[in-house]
Amino acid sequence: MAIIIDGKKVSAEVKEQVRLETAQLLQKGIRPGLAVIIVGDDPASRVYVNNKKKACETVGFLSREYALPATTTQQELLDLVKELNNDREINGILCQLPLPQGLDEKAVIEAISPLKDVDAFHASNVGKIMIGDYDFLPCTPAGVMEMLHSYNIKVEGKKCVVIGRSNIVGKPMAMLLLHENGTVTITHSRTKNLSEVTKEADILVAAIGRAKFVGADMVKEGAVVIDVGMNRDESGKLCGDVDFEEVKDKCYAITPVPGGVGPMTIAILMKNTLKACKIQNNC
Ligand code: NAP
């Protein structure tokens, strides 16, 4: 039976560290503040935003939500971002994606001040990650790295395969594994003989968005399997990109869904907001 990497436990440890550091800042009269913008009424986005607000309360941050109707115009959204860029109480700005049709996500991300871009999606922060000189790391890939560290899983010299090449998960995930001296392969929907590639992986990260896509036949015996996916199975139950039941007996360690990568993403968001606050207050 594999080690089940407990994202709830590791995320609680990260949040506790953030809470302690926040308590010290509060004594100096500084309170980290996160603004979350949500446009429209997508139910999944609503759940994510509620979880982020709850995490802010846990660690002692000021949390402000801006719930805008789906009819919001691009200009109204950009004006709000501009206002928050100049708001001294707010250290981090997050716009929950996806935005309703007709709104330009790229323009909104680029409008957020890089210093308050706690998702690390702004081109300037993405570039900094590429050269290994960054303030913020994107929350989900950084959460994965934190879990690997917590379970003392070394990346150096390992063959790492990432399935998925999105800007928010796959590509930065590969970059972070590379920073820790993994030998990294990125795969995607045009990859030929995918399972031949994934079977080589000592560390396999699935970020695809397809329920239970990765079966035992795609995994090397003794591999570490990280499941970023968040999907619904045939019965509407939350599940990952990995067929957990099939894969768990074959690998060394595996993340479950739920309770794996998901909670880590929010914990890193708290860590990034704290860092943004420290940078903005020179402390
Ligand atoms: P995305 O933008 O849709 O990217 C999916 C990637 O998977 C693409 O690069 C795509 O390849 C690749 N892919 C699709 N079908 C494939 C196939 N048959 N074989 C190989 N590769 C395939 O998704 P994302 O935003 O990266 O998210 C991926 C998953 O992670 C989703 O389930 C999402 O809900 C979840 N997620 C979870 C968290 C968390 O906090 N746990 C955070 C973010 C995302 P192409 O580029 O060739 O199309």
mmCIF file of C-alpha atoms and ligand atoms in Angstrom:
data_model
loop_
_atom_site.group_PDB
_atom_site.id
_atom_site.type_symbol
_atom_site.label_atom_id
_atom_site.label_comp_id
_atom_site.label_asym_id
_atom_site.label_seq_id
_atom_site.Cartn_x
_atom_site.Cartn_y
_atom_site.Cartn_z
ATOM 1 C CA MET A 1 0.000 0.000 0.000
ATOM 2 C CA ALA A 2 1.374 3.388 -1.004
ATOM 3 C CA ILE A 3 1.955 6.351 1.244
ATOM 4 C CA ILE A 4 -1.119 8.562 0.939
ATOM 5 C CA ILE A 5 0.158 12.140 0.800
ATOM 6 C CA ASP A 6 -2.127 14.080 3.097
ATOM 7 C CA GLY A 7 -2.747 17.511 1.583
ATOM 8 C CA LYS A 8 -5.055 18.508 4.416
ATOM 9 C CA LYS A 9 -2.312 17.926 6.967
ATOM 10 C CA VAL A 10 0.442 19.681 5.009
ATOM 11 C CA SER A 11 -1.839 22.607 4.154
ATOM 12 C CA ALA A 12 -2.794 22.983 7.815
ATOM 13 C CA GLU A 13 0.929 23.191 8.674
ATOM 14 C CA VAL A 14 1.508 25.868 6.017
ATOM 15 C CA LYS A 15 -1.510 27.885 7.204
ATOM 16 C CA GLU A 16 -0.406 27.609 10.827
ATOM 17 C CA GLN A 17 2.979 29.070 9.897
ATOM 18 C CA VAL A 18 1.220 31.896 8.031
ATOM 19 C CA ARG A 19 -1.072 32.489 11.040
ATOM 20 C CA LEU A 20 1.904 32.776 13.403
ATOM 21 C CA GLU A 21 3.725 35.230 11.136
ATOM 22 C CA THR A 22 0.510 37.213 10.648
ATOM 23 C CA ALA A 23 0.072 37.484 14.418
ATOM 24 C CA GLN A 24 3.549 39.080 14.600
ATOM 25 C CA LEU A 25 2.647 41.553 11.851
ATOM 26 C CA LEU A 26 -0.627 42.416 13.608
ATOM 27 C CA GLN A 27 1.390 43.444 16.654
ATOM 28 C CA LYS A 28 3.134 45.990 14.408
ATOM 29 C CA GLY A 29 -0.248 47.220 13.159
ATOM 30 C CA ILE A 30 0.077 45.507 9.781
ATOM 31 C CA ARG A 31 -2.703 43.232 8.552
ATOM 32 C CA PRO A 32 -2.320 41.308 5.269
ATOM 33 C CA GLY A 33 -5.323 41.849 3.002
ATOM 34 C CA LEU A 34 -6.604 39.741 0.114
ATOM 35 C CA ALA A 35 -9.238 40.912 -2.371
ATOM 36 C CA VAL A 36 -11.077 38.228 -4.314
ATOM 37 C CA ILE A 37 -13.094 39.177 -7.382
ATOM 38 C CA ILE A 38 -15.771 36.809 -8.600
ATOM 39 C CA VAL A 39 -17.836 37.569 -11.690
ATOM 40 C CA GLY A 40 -21.051 35.681 -12.462
ATOM 41 C CA ASP A 41 -22.556 32.742 -10.648
ATOM 42 C CA ASP A 42 -20.474 29.693 -11.545
ATOM 43 C CA PRO A 43 -21.104 27.273 -8.624
ATOM 44 C CA ALA A 44 -17.569 25.806 -8.633
ATOM 45 C CA SER A 45 -16.058 29.315 -8.510
ATOM 46 C CA ARG A 46 -18.372 30.173 -5.608
ATOM 47 C CA VAL A 47 -17.067 27.139 -3.639
ATOM 48 C CA TYR A 48 -13.432 28.106 -4.333
ATOM 49 C CA VAL A 49 -14.027 31.720 -3.304
ATOM 50 C CA ASN A 50 -15.768 30.678 -0.076
ATOM 51 C CA ASN A 51 -12.844 28.385 0.762
ATOM 52 C CA LYS A 52 -10.395 31.220 0.159
ATOM 53 C CA LYS A 53 -12.375 33.536 2.435
ATOM 54 C CA LYS A 54 -12.459 30.868 5.145
ATOM 55 C CA ALA A 55 -8.684 30.402 4.885
ATOM 56 C CA CYS A 56 -8.177 34.184 5.241
ATOM 57 C CA GLU A 57 -10.181 34.117 8.469
ATOM 58 C CA THR A 58 -8.139 31.161 9.767
ATOM 59 C CA VAL A 59 -4.815 32.932 9.298
ATOM 60 C CA GLY A 60 -6.018 36.380 10.401
ATOM 61 C CA PHE A 61 -6.062 38.241 7.075
ATOM 62 C CA LEU A 62 -8.420 40.973 6.018
ATOM 63 C CA SER A 63 -10.534 39.406 3.295
ATOM 64 C CA ARG A 64 -12.661 41.390 0.858
ATOM 65 C CA GLU A 65 -14.941 39.841 -1.707
ATOM 66 C CA TYR A 66 -16.152 41.656 -4.814
ATOM 67 C CA ALA A 67 -19.053 39.648 -6.261
ATOM 68 C CA LEU A 68 -19.938 41.175 -9.610
ATOM 69 C CA PRO A 69 -22.822 40.248 -11.916
ATOM 70 C CA ALA A 70 -22.164 38.347 -15.157
ATOM 71 C CA THR A 71 -23.203 41.523 -16.996
ATOM 72 C CA THR A 72 -20.101 43.371 -15.725
ATOM 73 C CA THR A 73 -18.208 45.044 -18.562
ATOM 74 C CA GLN A 74 -14.511 44.668 -19.224
ATOM 75 C CA GLN A 75 -13.973 48.325 -18.338
ATOM 76 C CA GLU A 76 -15.811 47.997 -14.990
ATOM 77 C CA LEU A 77 -13.650 45.017 -14.118
ATOM 78 C CA LEU A 78 -10.437 46.797 -15.106
ATOM 79 C CA ASP A 79 -11.494 49.872 -13.107
ATOM 80 C CA LEU A 80 -11.989 47.712 -10.008
ATOM 81 C CA VAL A 81 -8.562 46.104 -10.449
ATOM 82 C CA LYS A 82 -7.016 49.563 -10.802
ATOM 83 C CA GLU A 83 -8.743 50.722 -7.620
ATOM 84 C CA LEU A 84 -7.462 47.670 -5.729
ATOM 85 C CA ASN A 85 -3.933 48.161 -7.093
ATOM 86 C CA ASN A 86 -3.970 51.514 -5.285
ATOM 87 C CA ASP A 87 -5.707 50.308 -2.117
ATOM 88 C CA ARG A 88 -3.185 50.208 0.732
ATOM 89 C CA GLU A 89 -5.273 47.759 2.773
ATOM 90 C CA ILE A 90 -5.071 45.192 -0.014
ATOM 91 C CA ASN A 91 -1.822 43.296 -0.591
ATOM 92 C CA GLY A 92 -3.064 40.547 -2.890
ATOM 93 C CA ILE A 93 -5.635 40.588 -5.694
ATOM 94 C CA LEU A 94 -7.161 37.489 -7.151
ATOM 95 C CA CYS A 95 -9.708 37.296 -9.931
ATOM 96 C CA GLN A 96 -11.448 33.929 -9.862
ATOM 97 C CA LEU A 97 -11.241 32.229 -13.269
ATOM 98 C CA PRO A 98 -12.894 31.352 -15.550
ATOM 99 C CA LEU A 99 -14.601 34.665 -16.299
ATOM 100 C CA PRO A 100 -17.959 34.715 -18.080
ATOM 101 C CA GLN A 101 -17.826 34.804 -21.877
ATOM 102 C CA GLY A 102 -17.014 38.193 -23.320
ATOM 103 C CA LEU A 103 -14.542 39.170 -20.606
ATOM 104 C CA ASP A 104 -10.851 39.068 -21.456
ATOM 105 C CA GLU A 105 -9.024 37.083 -18.758
ATOM 106 C CA LYS A 106 -5.600 37.924 -20.117
ATOM 107 C CA ALA A 107 -6.270 41.678 -19.942
ATOM 108 C CA VAL A 108 -7.510 41.360 -16.351
ATOM 109 C CA ILE A 109 -4.454 39.360 -15.262
ATOM 110 C CA GLU A 110 -2.148 41.891 -16.919
ATOM 111 C CA ALA A 111 -3.965 44.766 -15.165
ATOM 112 C CA ILE A 112 -3.179 43.373 -11.700
ATOM 113 C CA SER A 113 -0.054 44.942 -10.239
ATOM 114 C CA PRO A 114 2.706 42.261 -10.334
ATOM 115 C CA LEU A 115 3.378 43.102 -6.664
ATOM 116 C CA LYS A 116 -0.201 42.100 -5.768
ATOM 117 C CA ASP A 117 -0.431 39.183 -8.210
ATOM 118 C CA VAL A 118 -0.600 36.450 -5.559
ATOM 119 C CA ASP A 119 -1.692 33.861 -8.144
ATOM 120 C CA ALA A 120 1.587 34.542 -10.014
ATOM 121 C CA PHE A 121 -0.202 34.594 -13.374
ATOM 122 C CA HIS A 122 1.084 38.004 -14.549
ATOM 123 C CA ALA A 123 3.581 37.747 -17.427
ATOM 124 C CA SER A 124 6.176 39.558 -15.353
ATOM 125 C CA ASN A 125 5.898 37.002 -12.538
ATOM 126 C CA VAL A 126 5.845 34.102 -15.013
ATOM 127 C CA GLY A 127 9.082 35.447 -16.512
ATOM 128 C CA LYS A 128 10.652 35.724 -13.075
ATOM 129 C CA ILE A 129 9.784 32.091 -12.381
ATOM 130 C CA MET A 130 11.469 31.081 -15.650
ATOM 131 C CA ILE A 131 14.743 32.674 -14.559
ATOM 132 C CA GLY A 132 14.425 31.349 -11.010
ATOM 133 C CA ASP A 133 14.255 34.801 -9.384
ATOM 134 C CA TYR A 134 10.730 35.217 -8.114
ATOM 135 C CA ASP A 135 8.595 36.587 -5.290
ATOM 136 C CA PHE A 136 5.534 34.397 -5.827
ATOM 137 C CA LEU A 137 5.084 30.909 -7.186
ATOM 138 C CA PRO A 138 1.800 29.819 -8.745
ATOM 139 C CA CYS A 139 -0.314 28.274 -6.000
ATOM 140 C CA THR A 140 -1.034 24.783 -7.333
ATOM 141 C CA PRO A 141 2.475 23.825 -8.545
ATOM 142 C CA ALA A 142 4.033 25.383 -5.441
ATOM 143 C CA GLY A 143 1.575 23.369 -3.329
ATOM 144 C CA VAL A 144 2.746 20.193 -5.032
ATOM 145 C CA MET A 145 6.387 21.046 -4.269
ATOM 146 C CA GLU A 146 5.498 21.745 -0.639
ATOM 147 C CA MET A 147 3.904 18.294 -0.353
ATOM 148 C CA LEU A 148 6.974 16.624 -1.881
ATOM 149 C CA HIS A 149 9.218 18.465 0.602
ATOM 150 C CA SER A 150 6.959 17.592 3.499
ATOM 151 C CA TYR A 151 7.195 13.879 2.674
ATOM 152 C CA ASN A 152 10.925 14.147 2.030
ATOM 153 C CA ILE A 153 10.545 13.117 -1.607
ATOM 154 C CA LYS A 154 13.623 14.302 -3.483
ATOM 155 C CA VAL A 155 13.302 15.542 -7.055
ATOM 156 C CA GLU A 156 17.001 15.833 -7.927
ATOM 157 C CA GLY A 157 18.040 13.383 -10.624
ATOM 158 C CA LYS A 158 14.535 11.881 -10.879
ATOM 159 C CA LYS A 159 12.653 11.423 -14.132
ATOM 160 C CA CYS A 160 9.601 13.668 -13.813
ATOM 161 C CA VAL A 161 6.693 13.585 -16.251
ATOM 162 C CA VAL A 162 3.968 16.215 -16.225
ATOM 163 C CA ILE A 163 0.763 15.471 -18.143
ATOM 164 C CA GLY A 164 -0.738 18.835 -19.174
ATOM 165 C CA ARG A 165 0.825 22.089 -20.352
ATOM 166 C CA SER A 166 -1.551 24.784 -19.127
ATOM 167 C CA ASN A 167 -0.128 28.132 -18.058
ATOM 168 C CA ILE A 168 -1.526 27.760 -14.556
ATOM 169 C CA VAL A 169 -0.519 24.185 -13.775
ATOM 170 C CA GLY A 170 1.432 22.105 -16.308
ATOM 171 C CA LYS A 171 4.081 24.566 -17.496
ATOM 172 C CA PRO A 172 4.963 26.116 -14.116
ATOM 173 C CA MET A 173 4.874 22.643 -12.532
ATOM 174 C CA ALA A 174 7.529 21.494 -14.974
ATOM 175 C CA MET A 175 9.603 24.588 -14.250
ATOM 176 C CA LEU A 176 9.522 24.036 -10.474
ATOM 177 C CA LEU A 177 10.561 20.395 -10.877
ATOM 178 C CA LEU A 178 13.388 21.574 -13.140
ATOM 179 C CA HIS A 179 14.489 24.137 -10.526
ATOM 180 C CA GLU A 180 14.955 21.211 -8.145
ATOM 181 C CA ASN A 181 17.065 19.346 -10.692
ATOM 182 C CA GLY A 182 14.511 16.868 -11.948
ATOM 183 C CA THR A 183 14.791 15.639 -15.533
ATOM 184 C CA VAL A 184 11.465 16.850 -16.786
ATOM 185 C CA THR A 185 9.223 15.852 -19.681
ATOM 186 C CA ILE A 186 5.996 17.722 -20.444
ATOM 187 C CA THR A 187 3.283 15.762 -22.235
ATOM 188 C CA HIS A 188 -0.071 16.879 -23.692
ATOM 189 C CA SER A 189 -2.908 15.833 -25.958
ATOM 190 C CA ARG A 190 -0.632 15.532 -29.011
ATOM 191 C CA THR A 191 1.971 13.375 -27.258
ATOM 192 C CA LYS A 192 2.424 10.060 -29.049
ATOM 193 C CA ASN A 193 2.479 6.835 -27.008
ATOM 194 C CA LEU A 194 1.721 8.726 -23.805
ATOM 195 C CA SER A 195 1.820 5.681 -21.557
ATOM 196 C CA GLU A 196 5.319 4.790 -22.819
ATOM 197 C CA VAL A 197 6.461 8.205 -21.564
ATOM 198 C CA THR A 198 4.547 8.184 -18.278
ATOM 199 C CA LYS A 199 5.791 4.670 -17.432
ATOM 200 C CA GLU A 200 9.307 6.085 -17.288
ATOM 201 C CA ALA A 201 8.393 8.593 -14.577
ATOM 202 C CA ASP A 202 9.759 8.406 -11.043
ATOM 203 C CA ILE A 203 7.479 11.364 -10.317
ATOM 204 C CA LEU A 204 4.290 11.616 -12.362
ATOM 205 C CA VAL A 205 2.094 14.721 -12.163
ATOM 206 C CA ALA A 206 -1.345 14.543 -13.791
ATOM 207 C CA ALA A 207 -2.958 17.909 -14.653
ATOM 208 C CA ILE A 208 -5.329 16.989 -17.433
ATOM 209 C CA GLY A 209 -8.925 17.528 -16.362
ATOM 210 C CA ARG A 210 -10.179 14.043 -17.299
ATOM 211 C CA ALA A 211 -11.647 11.799 -14.643
ATOM 212 C CA LYS A 212 -9.529 8.735 -13.776
ATOM 213 C CA PHE A 213 -7.498 9.082 -16.998
ATOM 214 C CA VAL A 214 -4.266 7.672 -15.545
ATOM 215 C CA GLY A 215 -4.575 3.949 -14.935
ATOM 216 C CA ALA A 216 -2.106 1.442 -13.482
ATOM 217 C CA ASP A 217 -0.813 0.651 -16.988
ATOM 218 C CA MET A 218 0.548 4.220 -17.250
ATOM 219 C CA VAL A 219 2.483 4.170 -13.978
ATOM 220 C CA LYS A 220 5.897 2.742 -13.125
ATOM 221 C CA GLU A 221 6.121 0.456 -10.095
ATOM 222 C CA GLY A 222 7.285 2.525 -7.115
ATOM 223 C CA ALA A 223 6.547 5.945 -8.684
ATOM 224 C CA VAL A 224 5.314 9.026 -6.845
ATOM 225 C CA VAL A 225 1.956 10.031 -8.350
ATOM 226 C CA ILE A 226 0.577 13.539 -7.899
ATOM 227 C CA ASP A 227 -3.003 14.092 -8.978
ATOM 228 C CA VAL A 228 -3.891 17.728 -9.681
ATOM 229 C CA GLY A 229 -7.181 16.931 -11.432
ATOM 230 C CA MET A 230 -10.549 17.942 -10.024
ATOM 231 C CA ASN A 231 -13.337 16.256 -11.897
ATOM 232 C CA ARG A 232 -16.711 14.620 -11.340
ATOM 233 C CA ASP A 233 -17.094 10.905 -12.017
ATOM 234 C CA GLU A 234 -20.170 9.204 -13.549
ATOM 235 C CA SER A 235 -22.028 9.485 -10.235
ATOM 236 C CA GLY A 236 -21.101 13.146 -9.732
ATOM 237 C CA LYS A 237 -18.480 12.380 -7.075
ATOM 238 C CA LEU A 238 -15.319 14.502 -6.948
ATOM 239 C CA CYS A 239 -12.360 12.599 -8.404
ATOM 240 C CA GLY A 240 -8.938 13.240 -9.849
ATOM 241 C CA ASP A 241 -7.191 12.533 -13.146
ATOM 242 C CA VAL A 242 -5.740 9.349 -11.662
ATOM 243 C CA ASP A 243 -7.671 6.146 -11.073
ATOM 244 C CA PHE A 244 -6.732 6.093 -7.396
ATOM 245 C CA GLU A 245 -8.032 2.589 -6.619
ATOM 246 C CA GLU A 246 -6.136 1.087 -9.540
ATOM 247 C CA VAL A 247 -2.888 2.987 -9.057
ATOM 248 C CA LYS A 248 -2.486 3.137 -5.281
ATOM 249 C CA ASP A 249 -1.046 -0.365 -4.877
ATOM 250 C CA LYS A 250 1.532 0.151 -7.583
ATOM 251 C CA CYS A 251 3.188 3.359 -6.475
ATOM 252 C CA TYR A 252 5.391 4.509 -3.609
ATOM 253 C CA ALA A 253 3.246 7.525 -2.772
ATOM 254 C CA ILE A 254 0.079 9.104 -4.153
ATOM 255 C CA THR A 255 -2.119 12.149 -3.519
ATOM 256 C CA PRO A 256 -5.854 11.509 -3.079
ATOM 257 C CA VAL A 257 -8.706 13.616 -4.499
ATOM 258 C CA PRO A 258 -10.195 15.187 -2.475
ATOM 259 C CA GLY A 259 -7.680 15.913 0.277
ATOM 260 C CA GLY A 260 -4.530 16.115 -1.849
ATOM 261 C CA VAL A 261 -3.433 19.014 -4.034
ATOM 262 C CA GLY A 262 -6.673 21.028 -3.613
ATOM 263 C CA PRO A 263 -6.127 22.211 -0.018
ATOM 264 C CA MET A 264 -2.492 23.017 -0.813
ATOM 265 C CA THR A 265 -3.456 25.535 -3.491
ATOM 266 C CA ILE A 266 -5.280 27.687 -0.949
ATOM 267 C CA ALA A 267 -2.533 27.355 1.658
ATOM 268 C CA ILE A 268 0.027 28.677 -0.851
ATOM 269 C CA LEU A 269 -2.317 31.547 -1.718
ATOM 270 C CA MET A 270 -2.169 32.535 1.962
ATOM 271 C CA LYS A 271 1.625 32.227 1.925
ATOM 272 C CA ASN A 272 1.862 34.415 -1.193
ATOM 273 C CA THR A 273 -0.437 37.070 0.288
ATOM 274 C CA LEU A 274 1.661 37.204 3.453
ATOM 275 C CA LYS A 275 4.793 37.594 1.320
ATOM 276 C CA ALA A 276 3.152 40.351 -0.749
ATOM 277 C CA CYS A 277 2.248 42.167 2.458
ATOM 278 C CA LYS A 278 5.815 41.891 3.769
ATOM 279 C CA ILE A 279 7.279 43.166 0.494
ATOM 280 C CA GLN A 280 4.831 46.089 0.341
ATOM 281 C CA ASN A 281 5.589 47.035 3.942
ATOM 282 C CA ASN A 282 9.352 46.464 3.700
ATOM 283 C CA CYS A 283 9.357 43.955 6.535
HETATM 284 P P1 NAP B 1 -6.376 22.786 -18.962
HETATM 285 O O1 NAP B 1 -5.981 24.195 -19.134
HETATM 286 O O2 NAP B 1 -7.631 22.289 -19.605
HETATM 287 O O3 NAP B 1 -5.155 21.879 -19.485
HETATM 288 C C1 NAP B 1 -5.278 20.492 -19.595
HETATM 289 C C2 NAP B 1 -4.028 19.924 -20.207
HETATM 290 O O4 NAP B 1 -4.206 18.508 -20.322
HETATM 291 C C3 NAP B 1 -3.736 20.462 -21.607
HETATM 292 O O5 NAP B 1 -2.381 20.803 -21.723
HETATM 293 C C4 NAP B 1 -4.091 19.303 -22.528
HETATM 294 O O6 NAP B 1 -3.280 19.186 -23.674
HETATM 295 C C5 NAP B 1 -3.834 18.109 -21.626
HETATM 296 N N1 NAP B 1 -4.631 16.958 -22.074
HETATM 297 C C6 NAP B 1 -5.947 16.930 -22.315
HETATM 298 N N2 NAP B 1 -6.319 15.716 -22.763
HETATM 299 C C7 NAP B 1 -5.183 14.979 -22.808
HETATM 300 C C8 NAP B 1 -4.890 13.656 -23.209
HETATM 301 N N3 NAP B 1 -5.849 12.831 -23.680
HETATM 302 N N4 NAP B 1 -3.636 13.227 -23.133
HETATM 303 C C9 NAP B 1 -2.647 14.047 -22.688
HETATM 304 N N5 NAP B 1 -2.853 15.309 -22.303
HETATM 305 C C10 NAP B 1 -4.114 15.773 -22.361
HETATM 306 O O7 NAP B 1 -6.491 22.380 -17.426
HETATM 307 P P2 NAP B 1 -5.719 22.949 -16.125
HETATM 308 O O8 NAP B 1 -6.239 24.275 -15.804
HETATM 309 O O9 NAP B 1 -4.258 22.739 -16.264
HETATM 310 O O10 NAP B 1 -6.283 21.933 -15.033
HETATM 311 C C11 NAP B 1 -6.055 20.540 -15.115
HETATM 312 C C12 NAP B 1 -6.845 19.853 -14.022
HETATM 313 O O11 NAP B 1 -6.383 20.316 -12.758
HETATM 314 C C13 NAP B 1 -8.353 20.142 -14.022
HETATM 315 O O12 NAP B 1 -9.035 18.987 -13.562
HETATM 316 C C14 NAP B 1 -8.512 21.260 -13.030
HETATM 317 O O13 NAP B 1 -9.794 21.284 -12.441
HETATM 318 C C15 NAP B 1 -7.463 20.853 -12.016
HETATM 319 N N6 NAP B 1 -6.944 21.945 -11.194
HETATM 320 C C16 NAP B 1 -6.862 21.709 -9.874
HETATM 321 C C17 NAP B 1 -6.342 22.666 -9.038
HETATM 322 C C18 NAP B 1 -6.239 22.356 -7.585
HETATM 323 O O14 NAP B 1 -6.134 23.275 -6.798
HETATM 324 N N7 NAP B 1 -6.213 21.084 -7.224
HETATM 325 C C19 NAP B 1 -5.923 23.897 -9.546
HETATM 326 C C20 NAP B 1 -5.987 24.108 -10.920
HETATM 327 C C21 NAP B 1 -6.495 23.111 -11.743
HETATM 328 P P3 NAP B 1 -3.305 20.285 -24.881
HETATM 329 O O15 NAP B 1 -2.528 21.457 -24.341
HETATM 330 O O16 NAP B 1 -2.620 19.595 -25.990
HETATM 331 O O17 NAP B 1 -4.729 20.611 -25.124
#
